Short mmCIF file of C-alpha atoms and ligand atoms in Angstrom, two decimals:
data_model
loop_
_atom_site.label_atom_id
_atom_site.label_comp_id
_atom_site.label_asym_id
_atom_site.label_seq_id
_atom_site.Cartn_x
_atom_site.Cartn_y
_atom_site.Cartn_z
CA UNK J 1 16.86 -8.36 -16.48
CA UNK J 2 15.45 -9.96 -13.39
CA UNK J 3 13.87 -7.27 -11.18
CA UNK J 4 15.06 -6.97 -7.61
CA UNK J 5 12.32 -6.48 -5.06
CA UNK J 6 13.14 -5.23 -1.55
CA UNK J 7 10.72 -6.82 0.91
CA UNK J 8 10.11 -5.41 4.40
CA UNK J 9 8.22 -7.89 6.61
CA UNK J 10 6.87 -5.07 8.81
CA UNK J 11 5.95 -5.57 12.46
CA UNK J 12 8.18 -8.41 13.80
CA UNK J 13 5.44 -9.66 16.16
CA UNK J 14 2.88 -9.80 13.37
CA UNK J 15 2.27 -12.13 10.44
CA UNK J 16 4.60 -10.27 8.05
CA UNK J 17 7.75 -12.32 8.71
CA UNK J 18 5.99 -15.65 8.21
CA UNK J 19 4.24 -14.40 5.06
CA UNK J 20 7.68 -13.60 3.65
CA UNK J 21 8.91 -17.09 4.60
CA UNK J 22 5.85 -18.52 2.83
CA UNK J 23 6.49 -16.37 -0.25
CA UNK J 24 10.06 -17.63 -0.35
CA UNK J 25 8.86 -21.22 -0.77
CA UNK J 26 7.84 -20.47 -4.36
CA UNK J 27 9.86 -19.54 -7.42
CA UNK J 28 9.24 -15.96 -8.61
CA UNK J 29 10.52 -14.15 -11.70
CA UNK J 30 12.41 -11.75 -9.43
CA UNK J 31 15.18 -11.61 -6.86
CA UNK J 32 13.64 -11.11 -3.43
CA UNK J 33 15.76 -9.12 -1.00
CA UNK J 34 14.45 -9.41 2.55
CA UNK J 35 15.23 -6.25 4.49
CA UNK J 36 15.00 -7.81 7.93
CA UNK J 37 16.68 -9.56 10.83
CA UNK J 38 17.75 -12.98 9.49
CA UNK J 39 17.32 -14.63 12.90
CA UNK J 40 13.69 -13.55 12.99
CA UNK J 41 13.04 -15.07 9.57
CA UNK J 42 14.80 -18.31 10.55
CA UNK J 43 12.75 -18.54 13.75
CA UNK J 44 9.49 -18.11 11.87
CA UNK J 45 10.58 -20.66 9.25
CA UNK J 46 11.36 -23.15 12.00
CA UNK J 47 8.02 -22.46 13.71
CA UNK J 48 6.24 -23.13 10.41
CA UNK J 49 8.45 -26.13 9.66
CA UNK J 50 9.49 -24.59 6.35
CA UNK J 51 12.98 -24.61 4.81
CA UNK J 52 14.80 -21.29 4.51
CA UNK J 53 18.28 -20.53 3.22
CA UNK J 54 19.39 -16.93 3.71
CA UNK J 55 22.28 -15.40 1.79
CA UNK J 56 23.65 -11.89 2.29
CA UNK J 57 22.50 -9.50 -0.41
CA UNK J 58 25.40 -8.45 -2.63
CA UNK J 59 24.50 -5.58 -4.92
CA UNK J 60 27.57 -6.19 -7.09
CA UNK J 61 26.22 -9.56 -8.27
CA UNK J 62 23.72 -9.66 -11.15
CA UNK J 63 20.15 -10.26 -9.93
CA UNK J 64 18.87 -13.78 -10.34
CA UNK J 65 15.50 -15.30 -9.41
CA UNK J 66 15.56 -16.59 -5.85
CA UNK J 67 15.47 -20.39 -5.66
CA UNK J 68 12.45 -21.84 -3.79
CA UNK J 69 13.19 -21.85 -0.06
CA UNK J 70 15.83 -19.13 -0.28
CA UNK J 71 16.10 -15.38 0.09
CA UNK J 72 18.75 -12.69 -0.13
CA UNK J 73 18.95 -10.61 3.05
CA UNK J 74 19.86 -7.01 3.64
CA UNK J 75 20.69 -7.36 7.29
CA UNK J 76 18.84 -5.35 9.95
CA UNK J 77 19.03 -6.15 13.65
CA UNK J 78 16.11 -6.42 16.03
CA UNK J 79 16.61 -4.55 19.31
CA UNK J 80 14.83 -7.30 21.22
CA UNK J 81 13.80 -10.88 20.29
CA UNK J 82 10.31 -10.83 18.76
CA UNK J 83 7.52 -12.97 20.20
CA UNK J 84 4.61 -13.66 17.83
CA UNK J 85 1.59 -11.62 18.87
CA UNK J 86 3.44 -9.59 21.52
CA UNK J 87 4.16 -6.00 20.59
CA UNK J 88 7.40 -4.48 21.88
CA UNK J 89 8.17 -0.78 21.57
CA UNK J 90 11.89 -1.65 21.68
CA UNK J 91 11.60 -2.85 18.06
CA UNK J 92 9.87 0.25 16.67
CA UNK J 93 13.12 1.73 15.38
CA UNK J 94 13.98 -1.59 13.73
CA UNK J 95 10.72 -1.47 11.74
CA UNK J 96 11.50 2.03 10.49
CA UNK J 97 15.16 1.18 9.80
CA UNK J 98 13.97 -1.65 7.52
CA UNK J 99 11.69 0.79 5.69
CA UNK J 100 14.43 3.40 5.31
CA UNK J 101 16.90 0.86 4.03
CA UNK J 102 14.45 -0.60 1.48
CA UNK J 103 13.35 2.85 0.31
CA UNK J 104 16.94 3.99 -0.12
CA UNK J 105 17.79 0.81 -2.05
CA UNK J 106 14.96 1.68 -4.47
CA UNK J 107 15.91 5.35 -4.70
CA UNK J 108 19.52 4.43 -5.51
CA UNK J 109 18.43 1.91 -8.14
CA UNK J 110 19.87 -1.10 -6.26
CA UNK J 111 16.33 -2.49 -6.09
CA UNK J 112 13.53 -1.95 -8.61
CA UNK J 113 10.53 -1.96 -6.27
CA UNK J 114 9.59 -2.45 -2.65
CA UNK J 115 6.96 -4.73 -1.16
CA UNK J 116 5.94 -3.97 2.41
CA UNK J 117 4.44 -6.26 5.00
CA UNK J 118 2.08 -4.74 7.57
CA UNK J 119 3.31 -2.50 10.36
CA UNK J 120 1.59 -1.86 13.68
CA UNK J 121 1.25 1.92 13.65
CA UNK J 122 0.28 2.11 17.34
CA UNK J 123 3.45 0.46 18.68
CA UNK J 124 5.60 2.90 16.72
CA UNK J 125 3.59 5.77 18.21
CA UNK J 126 3.82 4.16 21.67
CA UNK J 127 7.61 4.25 21.24
CA UNK J 128 7.30 8.03 20.95
CA UNK J 129 7.82 8.21 17.19
CA UNK J 130 5.39 10.21 15.06
CA UNK J 131 4.20 7.82 12.34
CA UNK J 132 0.86 7.44 10.62
CA UNK J 133 1.59 4.87 7.92
CA UNK J 134 3.93 3.72 5.16
CA UNK J 135 2.21 6.08 2.74
CA UNK J 136 3.13 9.23 4.63
CA UNK J 137 6.54 7.86 5.69
CA UNK J 138 7.53 7.05 2.12
CA UNK J 139 6.40 10.44 0.83
CA UNK J 140 8.67 12.13 3.36
CA UNK J 141 11.61 9.79 2.76
CA UNK J 142 11.31 10.29 -1.00
CA UNK J 143 10.93 14.05 -0.64
CA UNK J 144 7.51 14.39 -2.28
CA UNK J 145 4.76 16.56 -0.82
CA UNK J 146 1.76 14.54 -1.99
CA UNK J 147 1.15 10.86 -2.69
CA UNK J 148 -2.05 8.88 -3.16
CA UNK J 149 -3.05 5.63 -1.48
CA UNK J 150 -4.83 3.27 -3.85
CA UNK J 151 -6.10 -0.20 -3.04
CA UNK J 152 -6.85 -2.52 -5.93
CA UNK J 153 -8.52 -5.86 -6.48
CA UNK J 154 -9.40 -7.71 -9.65
CA UNK J 155 -12.77 -5.88 -9.62
CA UNK J 156 -12.03 -2.30 -8.54
CA UNK J 157 -9.47 0.35 -7.71
CA UNK J 158 -10.16 2.69 -4.83
CA UNK J 159 -7.95 5.75 -4.23
CA UNK J 160 -8.23 8.17 -1.32
CA UNK J 161 -8.02 11.95 -1.05
CA UNK J 162 -7.12 11.76 2.66
CA UNK J 163 -5.42 8.86 4.45
CA UNK J 164 -4.61 8.45 8.14
CA UNK J 165 -6.22 11.45 9.81
CA UNK J 166 -9.09 11.63 12.28
CA UNK J 167 -12.54 11.77 10.72
CA UNK J 168 -13.04 15.21 12.29
CA UNK J 169 -10.08 16.55 10.27
CA UNK J 170 -11.33 15.27 6.89
CA UNK J 171 -13.57 18.19 5.78
CA UNK J 172 -10.85 20.80 6.20
CA UNK J 173 -8.30 18.55 4.47
CA UNK J 174 -10.44 18.43 1.34
CA UNK J 175 -9.40 21.60 -0.43
CA UNK J 176 -9.30 22.58 -4.08
CA UNK J 177 -5.52 22.06 -3.98
CA UNK J 178 -5.51 18.66 -2.27
CA UNK J 179 -8.28 17.31 -4.50
CA UNK J 180 -6.67 18.70 -7.64
CA UNK J 181 -3.25 17.19 -6.74
CA UNK J 182 -4.82 13.83 -5.86
CA UNK J 183 -6.65 13.66 -9.18
CA UNK J 184 -3.58 14.72 -11.16
CA UNK J 185 -1.47 12.00 -9.49
CA UNK J 186 -4.18 9.37 -9.88
CA UNK J 187 -4.75 10.21 -13.54
CA UNK J 188 -0.99 10.29 -14.30
CA UNK J 189 -0.32 6.93 -12.64
CA UNK J 190 -3.34 5.24 -14.24
CA UNK J 191 -1.98 6.40 -17.59
CA UNK J 192 1.68 5.51 -17.03
CA UNK J 193 1.54 2.41 -14.87
CA UNK J 194 -1.81 0.88 -15.76
CA UNK J 195 -1.97 1.52 -19.51
CA UNK J 196 -5.16 3.63 -19.40
CA UNK J 197 -4.68 6.59 -21.79
CA UNK J 198 -7.95 8.29 -20.78
CA UNK J 199 -8.88 6.91 -17.34
CA UNK J 200 -12.44 7.36 -16.12
CA UNK J 201 -12.40 8.36 -12.48
CA UNK J 202 -15.54 8.25 -10.37
CA UNK J 203 -15.39 10.77 -7.53
CA UNK J 204 -17.47 10.33 -4.39
CA UNK J 205 -19.12 13.12 -2.46
CA UNK J 206 -18.20 13.71 1.17
CA UNK J 207 -21.64 14.11 2.68
CA UNK J 208 -24.71 11.83 2.65
CA UNK J 209 -26.32 11.94 -0.79
CA UNK J 210 -23.37 14.03 -1.98
CA UNK J 211 -24.72 16.91 0.09
CA UNK J 212 -28.35 16.73 -1.13
CA UNK J 213 -28.02 20.00 -3.02
CA UNK J 214 -26.29 21.73 -0.11
CA UNK J 215 -28.87 20.74 2.53
CA UNK J 216 -26.59 18.07 4.07
CA UNK J 217 -23.23 19.76 3.74
CA UNK J 218 -21.65 22.21 1.34
CA UNK J 219 -18.25 20.63 0.51
CA UNK J 220 -19.58 19.29 -2.79
CA UNK J 221 -20.83 22.72 -3.92
CA UNK J 222 -17.98 24.78 -2.50
CA UNK J 223 -14.98 22.55 -3.28
CA UNK J 224 -15.57 19.27 -5.09
CA UNK J 225 -17.78 20.31 -8.04
CA UNK J 226 -15.72 23.41 -8.95
CA UNK J 227 -12.51 21.37 -8.80
CA UNK J 228 -13.94 18.59 -11.00
CA UNK J 229 -15.27 21.13 -13.51
CA UNK J 230 -11.87 22.81 -13.75
CA UNK J 231 -10.17 19.47 -14.37
CA UNK J 232 -12.81 18.43 -16.90
CA UNK J 233 -11.92 21.56 -18.86
CA UNK J 234 -8.35 20.28 -18.90
CA UNK J 235 -9.53 17.02 -20.46
CA UNK J 236 -10.01 14.65 -17.53
CA UNK J 237 -12.89 12.17 -17.62
CA UNK J 238 -14.47 12.58 -14.19
CA UNK J 239 -17.77 11.18 -13.00
CA UNK J 240 -19.51 12.68 -9.98
CA UNK J 241 -19.45 13.67 -7.26
CA UNK J 242 -21.72 10.68 -6.65
CA UNK J 243 -23.40 9.69 -3.38
CA UNK J 244 -21.03 7.14 -1.84
CA UNK J 245 -23.82 4.82 -0.70
CA UNK J 246 -24.85 3.86 -4.24
CA UNK J 247 -21.62 4.50 -6.15
CA UNK J 248 -20.25 1.01 -5.47
CA UNK J 249 -22.91 -0.71 -7.55
CA UNK J 250 -22.18 -2.53 -10.82
CA UNK J 251 -23.95 0.13 -12.87
CA UNK J 252 -21.45 2.77 -11.74
CA UNK J 253 -18.37 0.60 -11.24
CA UNK J 254 -18.65 -0.77 -14.78
CA UNK J 255 -18.26 2.76 -16.13
CA UNK J 256 -15.07 3.73 -14.33
CA UNK J 257 -11.45 2.66 -14.01
CA UNK J 258 -10.99 3.93 -10.46
CA UNK J 259 -13.06 5.34 -7.62
CA UNK J 260 -11.80 8.31 -5.64
CA UNK J 261 -13.08 8.27 -2.07
CA UNK J 262 -12.78 11.27 0.22
CA UNK J 263 -11.50 9.33 3.24
CA UNK J 264 -10.12 5.97 4.39
CA UNK J 265 -13.27 4.33 5.75
CA UNK J 266 -15.50 5.63 2.97
CA UNK J 267 -13.73 3.59 0.30
CA UNK J 268 -11.69 0.79 1.82
CA UNK J 269 -14.40 -1.25 3.59
CA UNK J 270 -16.13 -1.79 0.25
CA UNK J 271 -13.00 -3.04 -1.45
CA UNK J 272 -12.06 -5.21 1.54
CA UNK J 273 -15.56 -6.69 1.68
CA UNK J 274 -15.18 -7.66 -1.94
CA UNK J 275 -11.60 -8.95 -1.91
CA UNK J 276 -9.98 -9.06 1.56
CA UNK J 277 -6.84 -11.16 1.41
CA UNK J 278 -6.47 -10.82 -2.36
CA UNK J 279 -6.29 -7.04 -2.78
CA UNK J 280 -3.21 -4.86 -2.73
CA UNK J 281 -2.18 -1.37 -1.71
CA UNK J 282 -0.12 0.80 -4.07
CA UNK J 283 1.37 4.19 -3.26
CA UNK J 284 0.97 6.49 -6.25
CA UNK J 285 3.10 9.57 -6.82
CA UNK J 286 6.39 8.24 -5.46
CA UNK J 287 9.58 8.18 -7.52
CA UNK J 288 9.81 4.46 -6.60
CA UNK J 289 7.42 1.51 -6.87
CA UNK J 290 5.79 0.40 -3.61
CA UNK J 291 3.11 -2.22 -3.19
CA UNK J 292 1.74 -3.75 -0.02
CA UNK J 293 -0.78 -6.11 1.47
CA UNK J 294 -4.43 -5.17 2.00
CA UNK J 295 -4.44 -6.38 5.61
CA UNK J 296 -2.81 -5.51 8.91
CA UNK J 297 -0.50 -7.27 11.34
CA UNK J 298 -3.07 -9.94 12.38
CA UNK J 299 -1.43 -10.38 15.79
CA UNK J 300 -4.04 -13.04 16.61
CA UNK J 301 -2.61 -15.28 13.87
CA UNK J 302 1.11 -14.51 14.21
CA UNK J 303 3.25 -17.62 14.52
CA UNK J 304 0.32 -19.96 13.80
CA UNK J 305 1.01 -20.56 10.12
CA UNK J 306 -2.66 -19.84 9.40
CA UNK J 307 -2.17 -16.41 7.85
CA UNK J 308 -3.18 -16.30 4.19
CA UNK J 309 -0.30 -15.31 1.88
CA UNK J 310 -2.70 -14.33 -0.95
CA UNK J 311 -2.45 -10.56 -0.65
CA UNK J 312 1.33 -10.65 -0.16
CA UNK J 313 1.70 -12.79 -3.29
CA UNK J 314 -0.60 -10.54 -5.32
CA UNK J 315 1.32 -7.48 -4.10
CA UNK J 316 4.62 -9.13 -5.07
CA UNK J 317 3.34 -9.96 -8.54
CA UNK J 318 2.13 -6.36 -8.96
CA UNK J 319 5.54 -5.02 -7.87
CA UNK J 320 7.30 -7.32 -10.37
CA UNK J 321 4.94 -6.35 -13.17
CA UNK J 322 5.27 -2.61 -12.43
CA UNK J 323 9.07 -2.91 -12.20
CA UNK J 324 9.23 -4.71 -15.56
CA UNK J 325 6.85 -2.19 -17.13
CA UNK J 326 8.82 0.82 -15.89
CA UNK J 327 12.05 -0.54 -17.40
CA UNK J 328 10.52 -1.19 -20.85
N1 NAI W 401 0.00 -2.03 5.21
C1 NAI W 401 0.01 -1.92 6.53
O1 NAI W 401 1.06 -1.73 7.13
C2 NAI W 401 -1.27 -2.04 7.29
C3 NAI W 401 -1.20 -2.03 8.66
N2 NAI W 401 -2.33 -2.12 9.39
C4 NAI W 401 -2.16 -2.12 10.85
O2 NAI W 401 -2.38 -3.42 11.35
C5 NAI W 401 -2.77 -3.32 12.72
C6 NAI W 401 -3.92 -4.25 13.00
O3 NAI W 401 -5.04 -3.82 12.24
P1 NAI W 401 -6.45 -4.53 12.23
O4 NAI W 401 -7.44 -3.47 12.00
O5 NAI W 401 -6.59 -5.44 13.40
O6 NAI W 401 -6.48 -5.39 10.89
P2 NAI W 401 -5.86 -6.79 10.51
O7 NAI W 401 -5.93 -6.85 9.02
O8 NAI W 401 -4.54 -7.00 11.12
O9 NAI W 401 -6.85 -7.87 11.13
C7 NAI W 401 -8.24 -7.89 10.83
C8 NAI W 401 -8.72 -9.35 10.79
O10 NAI W 401 -8.25 -9.96 9.58
C9 NAI W 401 -7.49 -11.12 9.87
N3 NAI W 401 -6.34 -11.17 8.95
C10 NAI W 401 -5.48 -10.16 8.67
N4 NAI W 401 -4.55 -10.57 7.83
C11 NAI W 401 -4.82 -11.87 7.55
C12 NAI W 401 -4.19 -12.85 6.74
N5 NAI W 401 -3.06 -12.59 6.02
N6 NAI W 401 -4.73 -14.09 6.68
C13 NAI W 401 -5.84 -14.38 7.40
N7 NAI W 401 -6.48 -13.49 8.20
C14 NAI W 401 -5.97 -12.25 8.27
C15 NAI W 401 -7.02 -10.95 11.32
O11 NAI W 401 -6.73 -12.20 11.92
C16 NAI W 401 -8.19 -10.21 11.93
O12 NAI W 401 -9.20 -11.12 12.29
C17 NAI W 401 -3.07 -1.83 12.97
O13 NAI W 401 -1.98 -1.27 13.66
C18 NAI W 401 -3.13 -1.24 11.58
O14 NAI W 401 -2.71 0.09 11.53
C19 NAI W 401 -3.57 -2.25 8.82
C20 NAI W 401 -3.68 -2.28 7.46
C21 NAI W 401 -2.54 -2.18 6.60
N1 LIG W 402 -5.84 0.41 5.31
C1 LIG W 402 -4.65 0.52 4.59
C2 LIG W 402 -3.58 1.09 5.42
O1 LIG W 402 -3.84 1.64 6.45
C3 LIG W 402 -2.20 0.97 4.93
O2 LIG W 402 -1.49 2.08 5.22
P1 LIG W 402 0.04 2.23 4.81
O3 LIG W 402 0.81 1.74 5.98
O4 LIG W 402 0.26 1.46 3.58
O5 LIG W 402 0.18 3.70 4.63
#
């Protein structure tokens, strides 16, 4: 069976729509269903001088690989015409409607995975809507209390205990429960989706030098080490907590299958330095498959045709592979 992948282009003023148009120029072993405003996609195709044939998505037809230059579309309407690079709060609800529609198509089984283009979190907030990211939005839409953000490249996987919260809120968010749940989800997904029966997870400390024996912070002693020890007794292979400044060296990375960072900017800059534009973002712990790009809306490039499609393509291939794997 050909997998069906729902694709949300994300922020209409960003590079997402044109990356989807670029993706559509190639043949993929999947049916791509754009959850978007067709006029927006046509405009971006015209701006890039690329062919694009859009056909309405019909769930009653058997899925078939999209022909190069064509896409199925699950129609959503922009509130206001989108100008590349110009954010418009009027379209914030459109962005979320696309996400809801794609998520629901995956939950119902009409689609086998979703691939998301980048959204501009600030413009959604400026429209008065509480929103901190796809990760949190999808957890709520799917009715799960905890998910894990993991970015992956060909060289490393980096998962996070906390995601889009202020740095000042991180220490209190790292509790025995949140760390335990994160590690359980990470271990389970590495086993089921990535074929690693006994994954080795390297856990970072929170403080400089992993707390320097309690002299530079006590979270390692009070929370992280007891939690890791309890999970080791249950059979998990956990390394650490290691000082974050030297953990991302070949000696350590070669001995683990994934790194668990305590917060967003502890882990992601390293991965993005190594692979920006080729990495992907995967939400673990959802009842559906969701992959995404490793970059943002790149408003400075929108409409120029200069945005690199590499991460979007890698994220599509991961979604296809995970969809095929989950149906075997
Ligand atoms: N998955 C998602 O929805 C994500 C959304 N964002 C959002 O994107 C917005 C902008 O974030 P920034 O920090 O400015 O990061 P950004 O990734 O949009 O831009 C950073 C730099 O990378 C370049 N860049 C980004 N994507 C590129 C591509 N495909 N090809 C070539 N160059 C590319 C940009 O031109 C810019 O110079 C924020 O609202 C942020 O929350 C950020 C990351 C992921
Ligand atoms: N830096 C990755 C990122 O912020 C992506 O967040 P999300 O929108 O996928 O939750």
